[in-house]
Coordinates of C-alpha atoms and ligand atoms in Angstrom, one line a residue:
M1 CA -153.6 9.2 118.6
G2 CA -154.5 9.4 114.9
G3 CA -152.3 10.4 112.0
E4 CA -153.6 14.0 111.8
N5 CA -152.9 14.6 115.4
L6 CA -149.3 13.3 115.1
Y7 CA -146.5 15.5 116.2
L8 CA -143.9 15.7 113.5
F9 CA -140.2 16.0 114.4
H10 CA -138.6 19.1 113.0
E11 CA -135.2 19.3 111.3
G12 CA -133.3 20.2 114.6
E13 CA -134.9 17.2 116.4
R14 CA -133.9 14.9 113.5
I15 CA -130.4 16.2 113.6
A16 CA -130.1 15.7 117.3
Q17 CA -131.6 12.2 117.1
G18 CA -129.2 11.4 114.3
K19 CA -126.2 12.6 116.3
D20 CA -127.2 10.4 119.2
G21 CA -128.4 7.4 117.2
T22 CA -131.9 7.5 118.7
R23 CA -134.0 7.9 115.6
A24 CA -135.7 4.5 115.8
V25 CA -136.6 5.0 119.5
A26 CA -137.8 8.5 118.7
N27 CA -140.0 7.3 115.9
R28 CA -141.7 4.8 118.3
L29 CA -142.2 7.5 121.0
Q30 CA -143.5 10.0 118.5
L31 CA -146.9 8.3 118.8
H32 CA -147.2 9.7 122.4
L33 CA -146.8 13.3 121.2
G34 CA -149.7 15.2 119.8
T35 CA -151.0 18.5 118.5
S36 CA -153.8 18.7 121.1
I37 CA -154.2 18.2 124.8
D38 CA -155.2 14.7 125.8
V39 CA -158.7 14.9 127.4
G40 CA -157.5 12.8 130.2
R41 CA -155.2 15.6 131.2
F42 CA -157.8 18.4 131.5
E43 CA -158.1 17.7 135.3
L44 CA -154.3 18.0 135.7
F45 CA -154.4 21.5 134.3
R46 CA -157.2 22.5 136.7
E47 CA -155.6 21.1 139.8
Q48 CA -152.4 23.2 139.5
R49 CA -151.4 26.2 141.5
V50 CA -148.1 26.8 139.8
V51 CA -147.2 26.6 136.1
Y52 CA -144.0 27.5 134.2
A53 CA -144.6 29.6 131.1
L54 CA -142.4 30.8 128.3
S55 CA -142.7 34.1 126.5
L56 CA -140.4 35.8 124.0
D57 CA -138.9 39.2 124.4
E58 CA -138.3 41.7 121.6
D59 CA -134.9 40.2 120.9
G60 CA -136.4 36.7 120.6
Y61 CA -135.0 35.4 123.9
P62 CA -137.3 33.0 125.8
W63 CA -138.1 33.9 129.4
V64 CA -139.4 31.2 131.6
S65 CA -141.8 32.6 134.3
E66 CA -143.5 31.2 137.4
V67 CA -147.3 31.8 137.0
T68 CA -149.4 31.1 140.0
G69 CA -153.0 31.2 141.3
P70 CA -155.5 29.1 143.2
A71 CA -156.5 25.7 141.8
G72 CA -158.5 26.4 138.6
F73 CA -156.5 29.4 137.6
L74 CA -155.4 27.3 134.6
D75 CA -158.0 25.5 132.6
A76 CA -158.1 23.3 129.6
P77 CA -161.6 23.8 128.3
D78 CA -161.0 21.8 125.1
E79 CA -158.2 19.9 123.4
H80 CA -156.8 23.0 121.6
T81 CA -157.0 25.6 124.4
A82 CA -155.3 26.3 127.7
I83 CA -156.6 29.3 129.5
F84 CA -155.1 31.3 132.4
R85 CA -158.1 32.8 134.2
G86 CA -157.3 36.5 134.3
E87 CA -158.8 37.3 137.7
K88 CA -157.1 34.4 139.4
T89 CA -153.7 34.5 137.7
S90 CA -150.6 36.1 139.3
F91 CA -147.2 36.9 137.8
L92 CA -144.2 38.1 139.7
P93 CA -144.5 41.9 139.8
E94 CA -141.5 42.6 137.7
D95 CA -141.5 39.5 135.6
P96 CA -140.4 40.2 132.0
I97 CA -143.4 38.1 130.8
L98 CA -145.6 41.2 131.5
T99 CA -143.5 43.4 129.2
N100 CA -143.3 40.6 126.6
F101 CA -147.0 40.3 126.5
R102 CA -147.4 44.0 126.0
T103 CA -144.6 44.8 123.6
C104 CA -143.6 41.7 121.7
S105 CA -145.4 40.9 118.5
D106 CA -144.2 37.3 118.5
R107 CA -146.8 35.7 120.7
R108 CA -145.4 32.2 120.8
M109 CA -145.8 30.7 124.2
A110 CA -145.2 27.4 125.9
I111 CA -146.2 26.0 129.3
I112 CA -145.2 23.1 131.4
V113 CA -147.8 21.8 133.9
M114 CA -146.1 20.0 136.8
D115 CA -147.6 17.8 139.5
F116 CA -144.4 17.5 141.5
E117 CA -146.0 15.3 144.1
K118 CA -147.2 12.7 141.6
R119 CA -144.1 13.2 139.3
I120 CA -146.2 14.2 136.3
R121 CA -145.2 16.7 133.7
Y122 CA -147.1 17.8 130.6
R123 CA -146.1 20.5 128.1
A124 CA -148.4 22.5 125.8
N125 CA -147.0 24.8 123.2
G126 CA -148.6 27.3 120.8
N127 CA -149.6 30.9 120.5
L128 CA -151.1 33.4 122.9
E129 CA -154.3 34.2 121.3
A130 CA -155.8 36.9 123.5
Y131 CA -154.1 39.1 126.1
A132 CA -155.5 42.0 128.0
P133 CA -154.6 42.8 131.6
D134 CA -157.1 41.1 134.0
K135 CA -158.7 39.2 131.2
D136 CA -158.1 35.6 130.4
Y137 CA -154.9 34.6 128.6
V138 CA -155.8 32.1 126.0
L139 CA -153.1 29.7 124.6
D140 CA -154.0 28.2 121.3
V141 CA -152.3 24.8 121.7
A142 CA -150.5 23.3 118.7
E143 CA -148.3 20.8 120.5
A144 CA -148.9 18.7 123.6
I145 CA -146.2 16.6 125.1
P146 CA -146.4 14.3 128.1
G147 CA -143.2 13.6 130.0
C148 CA -141.9 10.8 132.1
P149 CA -141.4 11.0 135.9
K150 CA -137.6 10.8 135.6
Y151 CA -135.5 13.3 137.7
I152 CA -138.6 15.0 139.3
Q153 CA -138.0 15.7 143.0
R154 CA -141.2 15.2 144.9
R155 CA -142.4 18.3 146.8
R156 CA -145.7 19.7 147.9
I157 CA -147.1 23.1 148.8
V158 CA -147.4 23.6 152.5
G159 CA -148.4 27.3 152.7
Q160 CA -148.1 30.8 151.4
R161 CA -145.2 33.1 151.7
Q162 CA -145.2 36.6 152.9
C163 CA -143.7 38.1 149.7
M164 CA -141.1 40.7 150.1
E165 CA -141.5 44.1 148.3
K166 CA -137.8 44.4 147.4
P167 CA -136.8 45.6 143.9
V168 CA -135.4 42.9 141.6
T169 CA -131.7 42.6 140.9
R170 CA -130.9 42.5 137.2
G171 CA -127.6 42.3 135.3
K172 CA -125.7 40.9 132.4
S173 CA -123.6 38.6 134.7
L174 CA -124.9 36.6 137.6
S175 CA -124.8 38.2 141.1
A176 CA -123.5 36.2 144.0
E177 CA -127.0 35.7 145.2
A178 CA -128.2 34.4 141.8
I179 CA -125.3 32.0 141.7
E180 CA -126.1 30.7 145.2
A181 CA -129.7 30.1 144.1
I182 CA -128.6 28.2 141.0
E183 CA -126.1 26.1 142.9
K184 CA -128.6 25.2 145.6
S185 CA -131.3 24.3 143.1
N186 CA -132.4 20.7 142.3
T187 CA -134.9 21.7 139.6
T188 CA -135.0 24.0 136.7
F189 CA -137.1 24.7 133.6
L190 CA -135.4 25.3 130.3
G191 CA -137.0 27.3 127.6
T192 CA -136.0 26.9 123.9
L193 CA -137.5 27.6 120.5
N194 CA -137.6 26.3 117.0
P195 CA -137.2 29.4 114.9
N196 CA -139.7 28.1 112.4
G197 CA -142.0 26.4 114.8
H198 CA -143.0 26.5 118.4
C199 CA -141.4 27.2 121.7
D200 CA -141.0 24.7 124.5
V201 CA -140.3 24.5 128.2
S202 CA -138.8 21.4 129.6
H203 CA -137.9 20.2 133.1
R204 CA -134.4 19.4 134.4
G205 CA -133.7 17.9 137.8
G206 CA -130.7 16.7 139.7
F207 CA -129.0 17.0 143.0
P208 CA -128.1 20.5 144.2
G209 CA -125.1 21.6 142.2
F210 CA -126.1 19.6 139.1
I211 CA -126.0 22.8 137.2
V212 CA -122.4 24.0 137.3
V213 CA -121.7 27.7 137.6
N214 CA -118.5 28.0 135.7
S215 CA -118.5 31.7 136.1
A216 CA -120.9 34.6 136.4
V217 CA -121.6 34.3 132.7
E218 CA -121.4 30.6 132.1
L219 CA -123.5 27.6 133.3
V220 CA -123.0 24.0 132.4
I221 CA -126.1 21.8 132.3
P222 CA -125.5 18.1 132.2
E223 CA -127.9 16.2 130.0
Y224 CA -128.9 13.0 131.7
G225 CA -130.3 10.1 129.7
G226 CA -133.7 11.0 128.4
N227 CA -136.2 9.6 125.9
G228 CA -134.0 10.1 122.8
M229 CA -136.5 12.4 121.1
F230 CA -134.4 15.5 121.9
L231 CA -137.2 18.1 121.7
T232 CA -135.1 20.6 123.7
L233 CA -131.8 19.8 122.2
G234 CA -133.4 19.7 118.7
N235 CA -134.5 23.3 119.2
L236 CA -131.0 24.2 120.4
E237 CA -129.6 22.6 117.2
L238 CA -131.4 25.3 115.3
C239 CA -131.5 28.3 117.7
S240 CA -129.2 29.0 120.6
R241 CA -131.5 31.3 122.4
A242 CA -132.6 29.8 125.7
G243 CA -134.0 30.7 129.1
L244 CA -133.9 29.1 132.6
I245 CA -135.7 29.6 135.9
F246 CA -134.6 28.7 139.4
V247 CA -137.0 28.8 142.3
D248 CA -135.9 28.4 146.0
F249 CA -139.1 26.5 146.7
E250 CA -138.5 25.5 150.3
G251 CA -136.2 28.3 151.4
T252 CA -136.2 32.0 150.5
G253 CA -138.7 32.0 147.7
N254 CA -136.1 33.8 145.5
V255 CA -136.7 33.3 141.8
V256 CA -133.9 33.7 139.3
Q257 CA -134.7 34.0 135.6
V258 CA -131.8 33.8 133.1
V259 CA -131.7 34.1 129.3
G260 CA -128.7 33.6 127.1
D261 CA -127.3 31.4 124.4
A262 CA -127.0 27.7 124.9
F263 CA -124.7 25.4 123.0
L264 CA -124.6 21.6 122.9
E265 CA -121.6 19.5 123.4
W266 CA -122.3 15.9 122.2
K267 CA -120.8 12.8 123.5
N268 CA -117.9 14.3 125.4
A269 CA -119.4 15.1 128.7
E270 CA -117.9 13.2 131.6
Y271 CA -120.4 13.9 134.3
E272 CA -121.8 10.7 135.7
G273 CA -124.9 9.7 133.8
A274 CA -124.7 12.7 131.5
G275 CA -123.9 11.8 127.9
R276 CA -124.0 15.5 126.8
L277 CA -123.7 19.0 128.1
I278 CA -125.4 22.3 127.4
R279 CA -123.1 25.2 127.8
F280 CA -125.2 28.2 128.7
H281 CA -123.8 31.7 128.1
V282 CA -125.7 34.2 130.3
K283 CA -127.0 37.4 128.5
Q284 CA -129.3 38.7 131.2
F285 CA -130.7 37.7 134.6
V286 CA -133.4 38.9 136.9
L287 CA -133.6 37.9 140.6
H288 CA -136.9 38.4 142.3
H289 CA -136.3 38.4 146.1
G290 CA -138.6 36.2 148.2
A291 CA -141.2 36.6 145.5
S292 CA -142.5 33.0 144.9
P293 CA -145.9 33.0 146.6
Y294 CA -146.0 29.3 147.7
K295 CA -143.9 27.6 150.3
W296 CA -143.0 24.0 149.6
E297 CA -141.9 21.0 151.5
M298 CA -139.5 18.6 149.9
I299 CA -140.6 15.0 150.0
D300 CA -137.8 13.1 148.3
Y301 CA -135.4 13.1 145.4
S302 CA -135.9 11.1 142.3
D303 CA -134.1 7.8 142.7
V304 CA -132.7 7.8 139.2
I305 CA -130.5 10.9 139.4
P306 CA -126.8 10.2 138.8
A307 CA -124.6 11.0 141.8
H308 CA -123.3 14.1 140.0
G309 CA -124.0 17.1 142.1
R310 CA -124.5 15.2 145.3
G311 CA -122.9 16.8 148.3
H312 CA -123.4 20.4 147.4
G313 CA -126.6 20.9 149.4
E314 CA -126.6 21.1 153.2
D315 CA -129.5 18.7 153.3
L316 CA -127.5 16.0 151.5
P317 CA -125.0 13.9 153.4
M318 CA -121.5 13.5 151.9
Q319 CA -121.0 10.2 150.2
G320 CA -119.6 7.6 152.5
K321 CA -116.4 6.3 151.1
G322 CA -114.2 9.3 152.1
L323 CA -113.1 12.3 150.2
F324 CA -109.7 11.4 148.8
P325 CA -108.7 10.2 146.3
M326 CA -111.5 11.9 144.4
E327 CA -112.1 12.0 140.7
M328 CA -112.4 15.5 139.2
V329 CA -113.4 16.4 135.7
L330 CA -111.7 19.2 133.9
V331 CA -114.7 21.1 132.5
D332 CA -113.2 24.3 131.2
S333 CA -110.0 26.1 130.4
Q334 CA -109.2 29.7 129.4
A335 CA -106.0 31.6 128.6
M336 CA -105.2 34.0 131.4
N337 CA -102.5 36.2 129.9
E338 CA -101.8 37.9 126.6
S339 CA -99.1 35.4 125.7
G340 CA -101.3 32.4 126.4
T341 CA -98.6 30.8 128.6
T342 CA -100.9 30.6 131.6
K343 CA -104.3 29.0 131.6
R344 CA -107.1 28.7 134.1
F345 CA -108.7 25.3 134.5
T346 CA -112.0 24.6 136.1
L347 CA -112.3 21.2 137.8
W348 CA -115.5 19.7 139.0
G349 CA -115.9 16.9 141.6
S350 CA -119.0 15.1 142.8
Q351 CA -118.4 16.0 146.5
L352 CA -118.0 19.1 148.5
I353 CA -114.2 19.8 148.8
P354 CA -113.2 21.7 151.9
Y355 CA -110.6 24.4 151.0
T356 CA -109.6 27.9 152.0
P357 CA -108.4 30.8 149.7
G358 CA -104.6 30.5 149.4
Q359 CA -104.4 26.7 149.7
Y360 CA -103.3 24.3 147.0
A361 CA -104.5 21.0 145.7
T362 CA -102.4 17.9 144.8
F363 CA -103.5 15.7 141.9
T364 CA -102.5 12.6 140.2
L365 CA -102.6 12.9 136.4
T366 CA -102.5 9.9 134.0
L367 CA -100.8 10.8 130.8
P368 CA -102.0 9.2 127.5
S369 CA -98.8 7.0 127.8
G370 CA -100.2 5.6 131.1
K371 CA -97.5 7.4 133.1
E372 CA -98.8 8.8 136.4
L373 CA -97.6 12.2 137.7
Q374 CA -98.3 13.9 140.9
R375 CA -98.4 17.8 141.0
S376 CA -99.7 20.6 143.2
W377 CA -101.4 23.7 142.0
T378 CA -102.9 26.6 144.0
I379 CA -106.6 26.8 144.0
T380 CA -107.4 30.2 142.6
S381 CA -111.2 30.1 143.1
V382 CA -113.0 31.1 146.3
P383 CA -115.3 28.4 147.6
T384 CA -118.9 29.4 147.4
A385 CA -119.8 28.0 150.9
S386 CA -117.8 28.1 154.1
A387 CA -117.7 24.3 154.0
G388 CA -116.0 24.3 150.6
D389 CA -117.2 23.7 147.0
H390 CA -117.6 21.0 144.5
K391 CA -115.6 22.9 141.9
M392 CA -112.3 24.6 141.9
E393 CA -110.2 26.7 139.6
I394 CA -106.4 26.2 139.2
T395 CA -104.2 28.5 137.1
V396 CA -101.2 26.8 135.5
K397 CA -98.2 28.2 133.7
H398 CA -97.0 26.1 130.8
M399 CA -93.4 25.1 131.6
T400 CA -91.6 24.3 128.4
G401 CA -90.8 20.7 128.6
G402 CA -92.9 20.3 131.7
E403 CA -94.9 17.1 131.6
A404 CA -98.0 18.0 133.7
S405 CA -98.4 21.6 132.6
T406 CA -98.1 20.5 128.9
Y407 CA -100.7 17.8 129.4
L408 CA -103.2 20.2 130.9
H409 CA -102.5 23.0 128.3
E410 CA -103.0 20.6 125.5
A411 CA -105.9 18.6 127.0
E412 CA -109.0 18.1 124.8
G413 CA -112.4 17.1 125.9
Y414 CA -113.0 16.6 129.6
P415 CA -110.1 14.6 131.1
K416 CA -110.3 13.3 134.6
V417 CA -107.7 13.8 137.3
Q418 CA -107.5 12.4 140.8
L419 CA -107.5 14.9 143.6
I420 CA -105.4 13.4 146.4
A421 CA -105.2 16.2 148.9
V422 CA -105.8 19.9 149.7
G423 CA -103.2 21.6 151.9
G424 CA -101.1 24.7 152.5
E425 CA -100.8 27.4 155.2
L426 CA -100.5 30.5 153.0
S427 CA -103.9 31.9 153.9
P428 CA -105.2 34.7 156.2
Y429 CA -107.9 32.3 157.3
L430 CA -105.5 29.8 158.8
S431 CA -103.2 32.0 160.8
G432 CA -104.6 30.8 164.1
V433 CA -105.9 34.4 164.7
P434 CA -109.7 34.2 164.9
E435 CA -110.3 37.5 163.0
L436 CA -108.9 38.8 159.7
P437 CA -106.2 41.5 160.1
R438 CA -106.9 45.1 159.2
Q439 CA -104.4 45.0 156.3
V440 CA -103.3 42.1 154.1
I441 CA -100.0 42.5 152.1
L442 CA -99.7 40.3 149.1
I443 CA -96.3 40.1 147.3
S444 CA -95.7 37.8 144.4
A445 CA -93.6 37.1 141.3
G446 CA -94.6 35.2 138.1
I447 CA -97.0 32.4 138.6
G448 CA -96.6 33.0 142.4
I449 CA -99.5 35.3 141.8
T450 CA -102.0 32.4 142.2
P451 CA -102.5 32.2 146.0
M452 CA -102.5 36.0 146.1
M453 CA -105.3 36.0 143.6
A454 CA -107.4 33.6 145.6
I455 CA -106.8 35.7 148.8
A456 CA -107.6 39.0 147.1
R457 CA -110.8 37.7 145.5
S458 CA -111.9 36.4 148.9
L459 CA -111.4 39.7 150.7
R460 CA -113.4 41.8 148.2
E461 CA -116.5 42.0 150.4
T462 CA -114.6 42.6 153.7
D463 CA -113.2 45.7 155.4
V464 CA -109.7 44.4 155.0
E465 CA -107.3 46.8 153.2
V466 CA -105.3 44.9 150.6
T467 CA -101.9 46.0 149.2
F468 CA -100.9 43.8 146.3
I469 CA -97.4 44.1 144.8
H470 CA -96.6 41.8 141.8
S471 CA -93.6 41.4 139.6
E472 CA -93.4 39.9 136.2
R473 CA -90.6 39.6 133.7
H474 CA -92.8 40.5 130.7
E475 CA -96.0 42.3 130.8
K476 CA -97.6 40.0 128.3
D477 CA -97.0 37.0 130.7
R478 CA -98.9 38.6 133.5
A479 CA -101.9 36.5 134.5
F480 CA -105.2 38.0 135.8
A481 CA -104.1 41.5 134.4
D482 CA -107.6 42.5 133.4
E483 CA -109.3 41.2 136.6
L484 CA -106.8 42.9 138.8
S485 CA -107.1 46.3 137.1
S486 CA -110.8 46.3 137.7
L487 CA -111.0 44.5 141.0
N488 CA -113.4 46.6 143.0
F489 CA -113.3 46.3 146.8
S490 CA -116.4 47.2 148.7
N491 CA -114.4 49.5 150.9
G492 CA -112.3 50.9 148.0
S493 CA -109.0 50.0 149.7
F494 CA -107.3 47.8 147.1
K495 CA -103.9 49.1 146.1
L496 CA -102.1 47.3 143.3
T497 CA -98.5 47.9 142.1
T498 CA -97.1 45.9 139.2
T499 CA -93.4 45.8 138.2
V500 CA -91.9 44.5 134.9
T501 CA -88.3 43.4 135.2
D502 CA -87.4 43.3 131.5
P503 CA -85.1 46.3 131.0
E504 CA -86.0 46.9 127.3
E505 CA -89.8 46.3 127.0
P506 CA -92.1 49.3 126.7
I507 CA -94.3 49.4 129.8
N508 CA -97.8 50.6 130.3
P509 CA -98.5 53.7 132.3
G510 CA -98.7 53.0 136.0
V511 CA -96.4 50.0 135.7
V512 CA -93.0 50.2 137.6
R513 CA -89.9 49.1 135.8
G514 CA -87.5 46.8 137.7
R515 CA -87.5 44.3 140.5
I516 CA -89.3 44.6 143.9
T517 CA -86.8 46.4 146.1
R518 CA -86.7 47.4 149.7
E519 CA -87.3 51.0 148.6
L520 CA -90.3 50.1 146.6
L521 CA -91.8 48.2 149.5
Q522 CA -91.1 51.1 151.9
S523 CA -92.9 53.5 149.6
K524 CA -95.9 51.3 149.0
L525 CA -96.6 49.7 152.4
K526 CA -98.3 51.3 155.3
L527 CA -96.4 49.6 158.1
E528 CA -97.3 52.0 160.9
N529 CA -100.5 50.0 161.3
H530 CA -99.5 47.0 163.3
D531 CA -102.6 44.9 162.4
Y532 CA -101.3 43.3 159.2
Q533 CA -100.1 40.1 157.8
A534 CA -97.9 39.7 154.7
Y535 CA -97.9 36.8 152.2
I536 CA -95.1 36.1 149.7
C537 CA -95.0 33.6 146.9
G538 CA -92.7 33.1 143.9
P539 CA -89.4 31.6 143.0
G540 CA -87.1 30.7 146.0
K541 CA -84.7 33.6 145.6
F542 CA -87.5 36.1 145.2
V543 CA -89.2 34.9 148.4
R544 CA -85.9 35.0 150.4
D545 CA -85.1 38.5 149.1
V546 CA -88.5 39.9 149.9
R547 CA -88.5 38.4 153.4
E548 CA -85.1 40.0 154.0
F549 CA -86.4 43.4 152.8
L550 CA -89.4 43.2 155.1
S551 CA -87.1 42.2 158.0
Q552 CA -85.0 45.3 157.2
L553 CA -88.3 47.4 157.4
K554 CA -88.8 46.0 160.9
V555 CA -91.7 43.7 160.0
Q556 CA -91.8 40.9 162.6
A557 CA -91.1 37.5 161.1
S558 CA -94.3 36.1 162.6
R559 CA -96.3 38.4 160.3
V560 CA -94.6 37.1 157.2
H561 CA -95.9 33.9 155.5
T562 CA -94.2 32.4 152.5
E563 CA -94.6 29.7 149.9
E564 CA -92.2 28.6 147.1
F565 CA -93.3 26.6 144.1
I566 CA -90.8 23.9 143.5
F567 CA -90.6 23.1 139.8
Ligands
LIG601 C1 -97.5 24.3 146.8 C2 -97.3 24.5 145.3 C3 -98.2 25.2 144.6 C4 -98.1 25.4 143.2 N1 -99.0 26.2 142.5 C5 -98.8 26.4 141.2 C6 -99.7 27.2 140.5 O1 -100.7 27.8 141.0 N2 -99.5 27.4 139.2 C7 -98.5 26.8 138.5 O2 -98.3 26.9 137.3 N3 -97.6 26.0 139.2 C8 -97.7 25.8 140.5 N4 -96.9 25.0 141.1 C9 -95.9 24.2 140.4 C10 -96.5 22.9 139.8 O3 -96.6 22.0 140.9 C11 -95.6 22.2 138.8 O4 -94.3 22.1 139.3 C12 -95.5 23.0 137.5 O5 -96.8 23.1 136.9 C13 -94.6 22.3 136.5 O6 -95.0 20.9 136.3 P1 -94.6 20.1 135.0 O7 -95.0 18.7 135.2 O8 -95.2 20.8 133.8 O9 -93.1 20.3 134.9 P2 -92.0 19.2 135.2 O10 -92.1 18.1 134.2 O11 -92.0 18.8 136.6 O12 -90.7 20.0 134.9 C14 -90.4 21.2 135.6 C15 -89.3 22.0 134.9 O13 -88.2 21.2 134.8 C16 -87.8 21.1 133.5 N5 -87.3 19.7 133.2 C17 -88.1 18.6 133.3 N6 -87.3 17.6 133.0 C18 -86.0 18.0 132.8 C19 -84.8 17.4 132.4 N7 -84.7 16.1 132.3 N8 -83.8 18.2 132.2 C20 -83.8 19.5 132.4 N9 -85.0 20.2 132.7 C21 -86.1 19.4 132.9 C22 -89.0 21.4 132.6 O14 -88.6 22.0 131.4 C23 -89.7 22.4 133.5 O15 -89.3 23.7 133.2 C24 -97.0 24.8 142.5 C25 -96.1 24.0 143.2 C26 -96.3 23.8 144.6 C27 -95.3 23.0 145.3

């Protein structure tokens, strides 16, 4: 490739290469990048039936879209042009790309041409020159970037799908179905842009679960070792706006498009094989139900993917050496009450961990001094699959002078802990009764709220009536306050009562002052229905008192399940 045709790294790419010390390697590889399509690749363009294309919306967010057609729908007639043949090209009916083409004056576009079966990828970036419905879409190519076969899962098209005519689901935070699609996926395409240059779509692959869904608004993308040029991360150095697409190729045909802001975390990621992380904050998503027109068959996984993420997909066997002890990485933390005394921690493990809402996990922690501690914390998350999850959330109160809780609250980076067991009986799913009761009563004090929270979260989509009574000394210490006040149950039958025991403190409307008493329980619980189970958690004296009150209210002991946290 001659000097004129040389791709020149932009400022963001140079910054990224500098941070990772890969400038010399990048300079060598630069010779492979160009400003025009390699003639030897024209045929690759013509053979494809699926291409991933980026377009910008009016707010400048890059949407990555699946564009399809019979072979020949994409053409490269010369080195500077890629054409989507209008009469052969199909878009998903409600794909934002269609609005973007119509309404957005910024016509920068990027495509990635993938031959999954041969593990070939090739990117072409530039400007959309001409657009008119049913006419050809002409991409004026300014950058052409070949990619290596790393992390590409081999798959091939085996037929066409009967596409569903179901309206798309949209939102500002991911729906459960969108999360499921992301967690099952082993391939995604990431759209980014250089604000002063071109847009770009790059490929990312891993085992299912390699993209970690931290919450409905946050994804973590591990960055496995690449070529050191940092074309994607270089763009993110200059502009956080990014887009992702997930396609359920072999299964439902669901397509999830997500846009948001992506931030780089250099050199501190602890996922196996991943030197860096991208933290992706979701701004908007669109889920197209069963809309991807081709049905695929998986051939095999890339054999260079790190083990991270393995075990999340049903098609992948658990790793052989047994589950425990298992290393988990603390990937996120967040204050859960106004006073900041309680924090939520998200932990990630490379294997599927079987757990049930209400159960706790026991860990070994190694302090910086080398001292080892063993502690248990309730798992406050609900597993995304019936067999378990590869991640869990724990919610820990900082105990003044407490060794383990102080260590977690002050932890920086991504420390590792050893999960040594999951256990506990305080769960409506473990009562030995095959079906859930009609009513679940949750009574807690202080940090004893944690198993109740997991149970309440898990019952949201069921018909179970939940009565939740919680007591706290100070309102500012109450964890999950916001979530609980807006916890919507599908059947509308969630009843929450909060009491604050401090005699002086002003209390919010709706909050009851004082301890949980027999009278309070009598007024709040509907005990004439005999199909209920009660769960109590908190300090020892509280648990004993509440058990006694329930007994006085003629609740059978067999319906009462308790747990005390021993500090
Ligand atoms: C089944 C189960 C589930 C649990 N779930 C949760 C949960 O969801 N969330 C949660 O926050 N906790 C939970 N716990 C409690 C948790 O296991 C820890 O005990 C807690 O986090 C405190 O640990 P620590 O190491 O910080 O405190 P530790 O170092 O064990 O100290 C505990 C307390 O003793 C005091 N102390 C320590 N040493 C001394 C000393 N020499 N003299 C006087 N006082 C001292 C400390 O100040 C502190 O208040 C659970 C416990 C169990 C058994």
